[in-house]
C-alpha cells in the first residue's frame, strides 16, 4: 500500500509580544505586554479551532468507505464515539484559550484604570475591549459514519479471472455462487481500503497542528515570564498546564497526569493536549491497520477464487471438453452447464473461512485500541477549564506579573478602590501569595502556603467538583460562578462592619507576635459569612457537591446552590497585611 504523506494545514502567525527586558537584571511587564499576550492567544485560539474544522472538512469526504459485517459495524460505532468525545474536549479547550485572552485584557485594563485614578490622564482612561474570542464550545459537525460502501459484493472480484473466452455474465454468476461458500458473504462488500488509508493520513496534520499551536501558546505566556524568579516561573508552568486540564488535586488517571505538580516536575504535564494528540495518532494507526486488513483479505479471497476457477476449468477441459477443442459454441454450452458446479467443488472453503477469521481478528484488535481512547477523552472533557476559570487564572497571572511576583499585594480591580471599604480585596492580585516567614529554631523550616481561591474555587463545573472529591476527598467541593462575583462576596465578608474591629485587632496581634518571636506562620483567621440581599433573602453565592451525593450518584450527582462564603485570611509579615489564603462557597 502506497502512503502519501499529507502536509499539516498552515497555522496563523502568532503576533509577537514585545520583550519586557529593560536591561541587565531588569524585567518590566507593562499593560502593553498583557494586551499583546491577549491578542496572541486570540489568534492561537482561532488556529486551534480551525485545526479541527479543517480536519472535519476533509473527513466529510469519506462517506461509506467501510465494509459489511458485525465486526466493521462495531469498529464504526467505537470510532464515532471517540470522534464525538474528541470534538467535545477540543471545543472546551478552544473556550479555555479564549478565556485566558480575555483575562489578560481585563487585568491590563484594571491596572491602567487604577493608575488613572491616581494620576489623571489626558485624554482620560478608556478600557481596551478584549479580543474577539470563542466563548462557548463550537458545534462541530460530526463526520459521516464509516457505513458500507455502495456496490454489489461481486464487483470486488468480477475481474479475478480475466479470460476472454468466458463471457462476463457467466463469470459474475459463477463468482457470486462461489462467494456463498463459507463465510465470505458475511464481510462483503469489503471496505474501500484505499479510501480508508487516505483517511488514516488525514489525522496526521491535525495532530501536527495541535503540537504547533500548543508550542505557540506556551511561548506566548513564556514571553512575559522572568525565569530567574522561581515563583514567577512556577506560576507560568502552572498556568500553561492548567489550560490543558491540570488541577491542584489532580492525580494519574486514565494514563495521564492531571496534577499541577506531577512526579515528573511542575508544569511538565499537559494532559488534555496529550489526550487529543495521542487520540489522533492512535486513530490514524488503527485506521491504517483497518485498511491493511481489508486489502489483505481482498487479496486472499481473490487468490482463492482464481485458483478455484482455474482448477475448475482444468477439470472441465479434461473430463468434458476434450471432444470440443476448436468448437467454441459446444465448449461454451459445457461451460454454462458445468463451470459453476466445478468451481464450487474446487474452492477451498477452509481457506475462505481462515481469511475471514484473520480479517475479523485484526479488526477486533483495532476496535479495542479505539475503545481504549474513550476513558482518557472523558477525563479530558471533564477536566478542561471553563472560560470563567481560565479567564480568572489569566487575570491572576497578569496581575502578579505586573508587579514581578513580589510580596506586595496591590489591588487593581475597581471595587477594591471603593472608599466605603476599609479593606480592598482583589483576589487576582493575591493569587499565589504566600507567607514565607520561618519560625525560630528549633522548629523545622516550612514551605509557604499559597493563596489559591482562583485556582481551586472559580468557574468549576459540577464534574470538576466531583473530580476534586474523587481525587482529594473531603466532605464537599464548591465553586464561585466567576471572579467578579467572588471578589464581590469576599469584599463584603471582609468589610462586614461587625467584623472590622476584630480584623484590625487580629492584624495588630500578628504584627506584635512577629516582633516578639511568637508568631505562628500557619495561623489563619477564618469565618463564615452568610450572604443576603437588601431584603434579607439568601443569595446563591456558588454551587457545591457533597461527597455523600457523589458517592451515591457518581457523575449524576447534582450541584446545589449555597449561600455562605467561607473566608480564610493569612498574615504576611513581609507586607504587614493580610491576604486571602482561600475563600469558597459553603453550605451552612
XYZ file of C-alpha atoms in Angstrom:
588
model
C 0.000 0.000 0.000
C 1.447 3.361 -1.019
C 1.201 6.016 1.676
C 1.209 9.625 0.574
C 2.238 11.982 3.384
C -0.161 14.859 3.942
C 1.132 18.264 4.915
C -0.165 19.934 8.053
C -2.511 22.874 7.434
C -0.792 26.257 7.645
C -1.003 27.830 11.095
C -1.690 31.526 11.610
C 1.357 33.516 12.641
C 1.128 34.437 16.309
C 1.561 38.200 16.911
C 4.809 38.970 18.683
C 4.952 40.048 22.315
C 7.361 42.921 22.961
C 10.339 41.801 25.030
C 9.849 43.020 28.632
C 13.598 43.047 29.331
C 14.763 46.553 30.206
C 18.443 45.763 30.550
C 20.709 43.578 32.682
C 18.640 42.221 35.535
C 15.566 44.199 34.515
C 12.248 42.655 33.550
C 9.285 45.014 33.487
C 5.895 43.733 32.337
C 3.519 46.535 31.394
C -0.166 46.568 30.344
C 1.003 46.749 26.722
C 2.538 43.303 27.097
C -0.677 41.869 28.518
C -2.680 43.300 25.616
C -0.215 41.702 23.218
C -0.495 38.369 25.014
C -4.289 38.596 24.789
C -4.119 39.267 21.043
C -1.709 36.383 20.509
C -3.899 33.994 22.492
C -6.943 35.010 20.441
C -5.050 34.135 17.248
C -3.905 30.843 18.761
C -7.474 30.067 19.769
C -8.616 30.530 16.173
C -5.784 28.325 14.917
C -6.688 25.640 17.435
C -10.348 25.823 16.423
C -9.559 25.702 12.700
C -7.255 22.694 13.115
C -10.301 20.571 13.906
C -12.602 22.314 11.423
C -10.157 21.664 8.576
C -9.801 18.026 9.556
C -13.573 17.524 9.753
C -13.987 19.156 6.339
C -11.591 16.561 4.916
C -13.248 13.739 6.846
C -16.629 14.677 5.365
C -15.390 13.395 2.006
C -15.024 9.848 3.319
C -18.554 8.506 3.458
C -19.440 4.830 3.036
C -15.854 3.663 2.962
C -16.373 0.862 5.475
C -17.259 -2.751 4.934
C -20.102 -5.041 5.842
C -20.336 -7.308 8.847
C -20.727 -7.128 12.601
C -17.023 -6.511 13.233
C -16.814 -3.491 10.940
C -20.049 -2.161 12.448
C -18.540 -2.365 15.935
C -15.403 -0.572 14.775
C -17.541 2.159 13.221
C -19.541 2.553 16.446
C -16.461 2.918 18.644
C -14.772 5.222 16.158
C -17.815 7.512 16.064
C -17.941 7.607 19.877
C -14.256 8.532 20.105
C -14.527 11.269 17.490
C -17.586 12.718 19.255
C -15.683 12.910 22.555
C -12.630 14.344 20.830
C -14.763 17.122 19.327
C -16.237 17.824 22.757
C -12.869 18.007 24.542
C -11.295 20.005 21.717
C -14.155 22.512 21.781
C -13.810 23.028 25.521
C -10.068 23.640 25.132
C -10.849 26.252 22.476
C -13.033 28.053 25.021
C -10.364 27.875 27.750
C -7.815 29.578 25.497
C -10.345 32.312 24.757
C -10.951 32.828 28.462
C -7.234 33.358 29.002
C -7.152 36.015 26.270
C -9.988 37.947 27.903
C -8.460 37.643 31.374
C -5.170 39.245 30.353
C -7.067 42.143 28.771
C -9.130 42.642 31.931
C -6.033 42.848 34.110
C -4.339 45.325 31.771
C -7.462 47.500 31.811
C -7.705 47.277 35.610
C -4.080 48.353 36.005
C -4.488 51.321 33.676
C -7.723 52.357 35.362
C -6.105 52.162 38.806
C -3.164 54.187 37.544
C -5.514 56.774 36.046
C -7.345 57.089 39.365
C -4.054 58.107 40.980
C -2.596 60.026 38.051
C -5.399 61.561 35.967
C -4.750 61.181 32.271
C -5.386 63.394 29.294
C -7.149 62.006 27.363
C -8.963 60.125 30.121
C -8.617 56.387 30.544
C -10.613 54.250 28.136
C -10.573 50.471 28.508
C -9.339 48.399 25.603
C -12.006 45.914 24.555
C -10.990 42.279 24.773
C -10.166 40.484 21.532
C -12.972 38.649 19.805
C -12.840 35.073 21.011
C -14.976 31.949 21.030
C -16.611 31.837 24.460
C -18.845 28.759 24.082
C -17.924 25.305 22.757
C -18.316 25.260 18.956
C -20.914 22.941 17.447
C -18.613 20.857 15.284
C -20.216 18.736 12.571
C -19.705 15.036 13.165
C -18.069 13.209 10.256
C -20.166 10.761 8.237
C -20.236 7.211 9.576
C -17.976 4.621 8.038
C -21.046 2.930 6.587
C -20.996 0.189 3.957
C -19.600 1.018 0.553
C -22.001 1.109 -2.349
C -21.989 -1.677 -4.913
C -22.534 -5.411 -5.254
C -20.360 -7.883 -3.390
C -19.315 -9.349 -6.727
C -17.879 -6.069 -8.008
C -14.722 -6.518 -5.959
C -13.973 -9.836 -7.693
C -15.543 -9.576 -11.179
C -12.133 -9.326 -12.838
C -10.484 -12.041 -10.786
C -10.224 -14.367 -13.814
C -9.854 -12.312 -16.960
C -10.287 -14.922 -19.722
C -11.639 -13.601 -22.960
C -13.253 -16.964 -23.771
C -15.610 -16.746 -20.764
C -18.498 -14.262 -21.023
C -18.654 -11.665 -18.243
C -22.220 -12.571 -17.320
C -21.205 -16.178 -16.818
C -18.183 -15.231 -14.740
C -20.274 -12.940 -12.494
C -22.763 -15.741 -11.937
C -20.017 -18.203 -11.106
C -18.245 -15.783 -8.743
C -21.488 -14.888 -6.996
C -22.174 -18.553 -6.335
C -18.598 -19.170 -5.243
C -18.732 -16.303 -2.740
C -21.582 -18.027 -0.978
C -19.069 -20.631 0.093
C -18.004 -20.433 3.714
C -18.221 -17.043 5.481
C -17.192 -14.740 2.659
C -20.561 -13.043 2.215
C -20.566 -12.044 5.909
C -17.905 -9.416 5.217
C -18.883 -8.329 1.705
C -18.736 -5.784 0.299
C -15.281 -5.132 1.705
C -14.096 -1.688 2.839
C -12.600 0.619 0.245
C -9.120 0.088 1.607
C -7.591 2.869 -0.493
C -10.043 5.448 0.858
C -9.698 4.138 4.395
C -5.936 4.522 4.165
C -6.343 8.096 2.921
C -8.493 8.817 5.964
C -5.790 7.493 8.266
C -3.371 10.003 6.761
C -5.842 12.852 7.292
C -5.441 12.535 11.070
C -1.728 13.324 10.999
C -1.958 17.029 10.002
C -4.479 17.537 12.809
C -2.049 16.039 15.306
C 0.843 18.099 13.945
C -1.242 21.265 14.082
C -2.074 20.716 17.742
C 1.609 20.450 18.602
C 2.444 23.661 16.758
C -0.328 25.622 18.467
C 0.494 24.269 21.907
C 4.089 25.398 21.418
C 2.923 28.846 20.327
C 0.677 29.174 23.367
C 3.438 28.215 25.779
C 5.791 30.643 24.060
C 3.267 33.455 24.404
C 2.996 33.066 28.183
C 6.725 32.439 28.476
C 7.381 35.843 26.876
C 6.125 37.670 29.983
C 7.868 35.375 32.473
C 11.111 36.132 34.267
C 12.616 32.679 34.683
C 15.144 33.987 37.175
C 12.219 34.420 39.568
C 11.259 30.970 40.837
C 7.748 31.969 41.925
C 7.059 33.589 38.575
C 8.413 30.673 36.577
C 6.446 28.168 38.646
C 3.236 30.146 38.205
C 3.805 30.246 34.439
C 4.196 26.474 34.293
C 1.064 26.018 36.371
C -0.915 28.434 34.206
C 0.032 26.730 30.949
C -0.648 23.250 32.283
C -3.996 24.377 33.714
C -5.156 25.317 30.205
C -4.847 21.608 29.440
C -6.778 20.447 32.492
C -4.363 20.117 35.408
C -5.511 20.939 38.930
C -4.008 21.169 42.392
C -5.669 17.867 43.294
C -5.200 16.009 40.019
C -3.723 12.509 40.025
C -2.696 9.930 37.462
C -5.996 8.964 35.864
C -6.686 7.131 32.597
C -2.949 7.023 31.923
C -2.281 10.770 32.219
C -1.005 13.073 34.960
C -3.656 15.670 35.880
C -1.850 17.459 38.718
C -0.144 20.850 38.526
C 2.929 19.231 40.021
C 3.216 15.661 38.710
C 6.105 13.366 39.655
C 7.989 14.443 36.534
C 8.046 18.068 37.675
C 5.794 21.096 37.863
C 4.250 22.096 34.567
C 5.525 19.066 32.670
C 2.070 17.606 32.183
C -0.284 18.915 29.502
C -2.854 16.140 29.803
C -5.771 17.293 27.640
C -3.365 18.229 24.858
C -1.710 14.839 25.271
C -5.067 13.074 25.084
C -6.070 14.880 21.876
C -2.696 14.330 20.236
C -2.431 10.678 21.239
C -6.017 10.030 20.171
C -5.262 11.366 16.697
C -2.117 9.246 16.483
C -3.791 6.023 17.606
C -6.817 6.576 15.372
C -4.506 7.091 12.402
C -2.701 3.858 13.226
C -5.936 1.931 13.815
C -7.490 3.080 10.550
C -4.286 2.255 8.701
C -4.359 -1.251 10.166
C -8.046 -1.490 9.229
C -7.135 -0.634 5.621
C -4.289 -3.147 5.588
C -6.568 -5.902 6.908
C -9.148 -5.100 4.226
C -6.508 -5.152 1.500
C -5.109 -8.444 2.800
C -8.439 -10.289 2.913
C -9.331 -8.939 -0.525
C -6.080 -10.312 -1.941
C -6.539 -13.671 -0.231
C -10.131 -14.122 -1.405
C -9.189 -13.169 -4.949
C -6.372 -15.723 -4.910
C -8.709 -18.422 -3.586
C -11.289 -17.621 -6.269
C -8.690 -17.525 -9.020
C -7.328 -20.924 -8.041
C -10.825 -22.415 -7.790
C -11.808 -21.150 -11.247
C -8.520 -22.260 -12.757
C -8.864 -25.730 -11.210
C -12.490 -25.933 -12.339
C -11.608 -25.074 -15.935
C -8.851 -27.620 -15.904
C -11.286 -30.200 -14.617
C -13.833 -29.370 -17.307
C -11.215 -29.398 -20.068
C -10.069 -32.852 -19.086
C -13.380 -34.602 -18.433
C -15.915 -32.824 -20.589
C -14.317 -30.661 -23.235
C -11.624 -32.774 -24.968
C -14.043 -33.602 -27.754
C -14.874 -29.948 -28.287
C -11.468 -28.405 -28.759
C -11.819 -25.916 -31.525
C -15.602 -25.905 -31.272
C -16.228 -22.697 -29.328
C -20.025 -22.909 -29.204
C -20.106 -26.501 -27.968
C -17.411 -25.573 -25.409
C -19.448 -22.610 -24.244
C -22.516 -24.784 -23.675
C -20.494 -27.050 -21.426
C -19.088 -24.067 -19.534
C -22.573 -22.732 -18.818
C -23.685 -26.124 -17.562
C -20.636 -27.181 -15.582
C -18.406 -24.299 -14.562
C -20.416 -23.196 -11.530
C -20.557 -26.672 -10.082
C -16.891 -27.258 -10.827
C -15.869 -24.047 -9.069
C -17.920 -24.951 -6.016
C -16.250 -28.331 -5.991
C -12.799 -26.803 -6.331
C -12.964 -23.843 -3.941
C -11.071 -24.162 -0.648
C -13.798 -23.375 1.887
C -11.432 -23.708 4.838
C -9.096 -21.149 3.274
C -12.018 -18.757 2.787
C -13.012 -19.074 6.430
C -9.427 -18.654 7.630
C -9.090 -15.459 5.611
C -12.336 -14.096 7.066
C -11.331 -15.087 10.598
C -7.936 -13.398 10.257
C -9.578 -10.253 8.897
C -12.107 -10.069 11.715
C -9.453 -10.760 14.351
C -7.382 -7.867 13.013
C -10.377 -5.528 13.078
C -11.368 -6.579 16.584
C -7.861 -5.728 17.792
C -8.140 -2.249 16.286
C -11.622 -1.807 17.726
C -10.238 -2.484 21.207
C -7.490 0.087 20.667
C -10.055 2.665 19.611
C -12.322 1.776 22.528
C -9.396 2.328 24.897
C -9.349 6.001 23.902
C -12.763 6.705 25.405
C -11.823 6.958 29.084
C -8.927 9.429 28.616
C -11.196 11.546 26.415
C -13.958 11.536 29.027
C -11.435 12.638 31.644
C -10.130 15.383 29.362
C -13.595 16.644 28.518
C -14.464 16.945 32.203
C -11.111 18.449 33.196
C -10.577 21.214 30.619
C -11.195 24.548 32.390
C -14.179 26.746 31.670
C -13.997 30.189 30.098
C -14.600 31.782 33.527
C -11.982 29.654 35.246
C -9.173 30.303 32.790
C -10.072 33.971 32.471
C -9.660 34.291 36.245
C -6.313 32.485 36.153
C -5.125 34.836 33.414
C -6.175 37.849 35.482
C -4.158 36.452 38.375
C -1.034 35.657 36.365
C -1.237 39.032 34.635
C -1.709 40.939 37.889
C 1.192 39.214 39.620
C 3.403 39.662 36.540
C 2.794 43.415 36.524
C 4.373 43.534 39.990
C 7.125 40.965 39.311
C 5.584 38.470 41.753
C 6.851 40.452 44.723
C 5.335 40.162 48.192
C 3.281 43.361 47.998
C -0.413 42.945 47.250
C -1.680 45.790 45.060
C -5.437 45.575 44.418
C -6.280 46.515 40.833
C -9.981 45.908 40.327
C -12.347 48.841 40.581
C -14.376 47.664 43.567
C -11.221 47.316 45.678
C -10.862 51.108 45.454
C -14.322 51.797 46.898
C -13.725 54.439 49.604
C -16.517 52.926 51.688
C -14.462 49.769 52.178
C -11.771 49.529 54.840
C -10.048 46.645 53.069
C -9.595 46.438 49.319
C -9.949 42.888 48.003
C -8.591 41.781 44.638
C -8.315 38.008 44.557
C -6.319 38.095 41.316
C -3.587 40.190 42.938
C -3.478 37.802 45.897
C -3.280 34.518 43.980
C -0.007 32.631 44.603
C 0.792 34.998 47.503
C 2.309 33.116 50.413
C 3.776 33.592 53.851
C 7.434 32.581 53.738
C 8.074 33.645 57.326
C 10.025 30.933 59.131
C 9.534 30.166 62.812
C 12.581 30.464 65.043
C 14.619 27.328 65.842
C 14.229 24.578 66.839
C 11.083 24.399 64.690
C 11.632 22.937 61.230
C 11.569 25.042 58.101
C 8.173 25.112 56.409
C 7.107 25.829 52.831
C 4.863 28.805 52.282
C 1.193 28.063 51.702
C -0.007 29.735 48.532
C -3.251 31.644 48.126
C -5.437 29.625 45.820
C -9.008 30.937 45.665
C -8.877 31.356 41.890
C -7.156 28.083 41.122
C -9.470 25.956 43.256
C -12.766 27.809 43.537
C -13.601 29.835 40.412
C -15.713 28.701 37.468
C -15.560 24.955 38.096
C -18.157 22.654 36.562
C -20.060 20.099 38.657
C -17.919 17.361 37.087
C -14.744 19.190 38.120
C -16.041 19.475 41.670
C -16.616 15.730 41.571
C -13.082 15.185 40.302
C -11.853 17.002 43.397
C -13.978 14.834 45.663
C -12.711 11.741 43.851
C -9.025 12.701 43.930
C -8.719 14.670 47.168
C -11.639 13.591 49.309
C -13.350 15.957 51.706
C -16.953 16.490 52.718
C -17.804 18.707 49.764
C -16.322 20.791 46.959
C -17.579 24.187 45.843
C -17.046 26.998 43.377
C -17.936 30.595 42.711
C -19.539 31.307 39.346
C -16.796 33.692 38.219
C -14.108 36.035 39.532
C -16.192 39.259 39.706
C -18.816 37.602 41.906
C -16.136 36.002 44.094
C -14.448 39.388 44.568
C -17.815 40.917 45.426
C -18.744 38.360 48.081
C -15.305 38.224 49.699
C -15.155 42.019 49.703
C -18.478 42.083 51.537
C -17.298 39.479 54.046
C -14.018 41.217 54.860
C -15.660 44.639 55.119
C -18.592 43.475 57.215
C -18.961 46.252 59.848
C -19.410 43.608 62.528
C -16.010 42.162 61.610
C -13.918 45.300 61.145
C -12.641 45.789 64.697
C -11.975 42.072 65.069
C -9.843 42.002 61.920
C -7.876 45.102 62.868
C -7.184 43.656 66.312
C -6.084 40.360 64.752
C -3.652 42.141 62.420
C -2.131 44.149 65.284
C -1.712 40.970 67.296
C 0.017 39.232 64.388
C 2.413 42.146 63.973
C 3.193 42.096 67.700
C 3.834 38.353 67.603
C 6.243 38.785 64.713
C 8.128 41.351 66.772
C 8.347 39.226 69.925
C 9.018 35.915 68.137
C 5.739 34.203 68.991
C 4.198 34.474 65.515
C 2.890 31.183 64.136
C 3.281 31.182 60.343
C 0.495 28.670 59.902
C -2.073 30.654 61.854
C -5.083 31.981 59.940
C -8.248 33.956 60.527
C -11.301 32.078 59.260
C -15.047 32.603 59.476
C -18.325 32.061 57.633
C -20.255 34.943 56.088
C -23.896 34.309 55.074
C -24.787 36.487 52.087
C -28.205 38.134 51.895
C -29.754 40.788 49.672
C -31.246 44.125 50.735
C -34.445 42.333 51.767
C -32.643 39.807 53.921
C -33.135 36.982 51.430
C -30.384 34.429 50.929
C -28.162 34.931 47.879
C -26.761 31.953 45.983
C -23.026 32.669 46.001
C -21.987 29.489 44.238
C -22.547 25.771 43.942
C -21.388 22.768 45.914
C -21.354 18.985 45.506
C -21.243 16.804 48.592
C -19.124 13.691 48.926
C -22.218 11.782 50.024
C -24.125 12.690 46.855
C -21.138 11.874 44.657
C -20.657 8.518 46.368
C -24.335 7.703 45.860
C -24.861 9.009 42.320
C -21.447 9.322 40.692
C -21.329 11.879 37.910
C -25.123 12.109 38.030
C -24.883 13.892 41.398
C -26.457 17.332 41.411
C -24.631 20.531 42.342
C -26.613 22.615 44.822
C -26.719 26.358 45.375
C -25.085 27.524 48.606
C -25.441 30.872 50.344
C -22.442 31.266 52.656
C -18.864 32.349 51.958
C -16.069 30.800 53.988
C -13.094 33.179 54.199
C -9.579 32.294 55.332
C -7.046 35.115 55.806
C -3.318 34.689 56.319
C -0.981 37.324 57.702
C 2.122 38.324 55.757
C 4.984 39.690 57.881
C 6.648 40.942 54.690
C 3.779 43.260 53.757
C 2.373 43.713 57.294
C -1.060 42.979 55.956
C -3.278 40.026 55.230
C -4.109 38.218 52.047
C -6.993 35.889 51.256
C -5.481 32.437 51.516
C -8.711 30.950 50.248
C -12.407 31.676 50.055
C -15.180 29.445 48.843
C -18.944 28.969 48.889
C -20.128 26.770 51.713
C -23.313 25.146 52.886
C -24.249 26.441 56.354
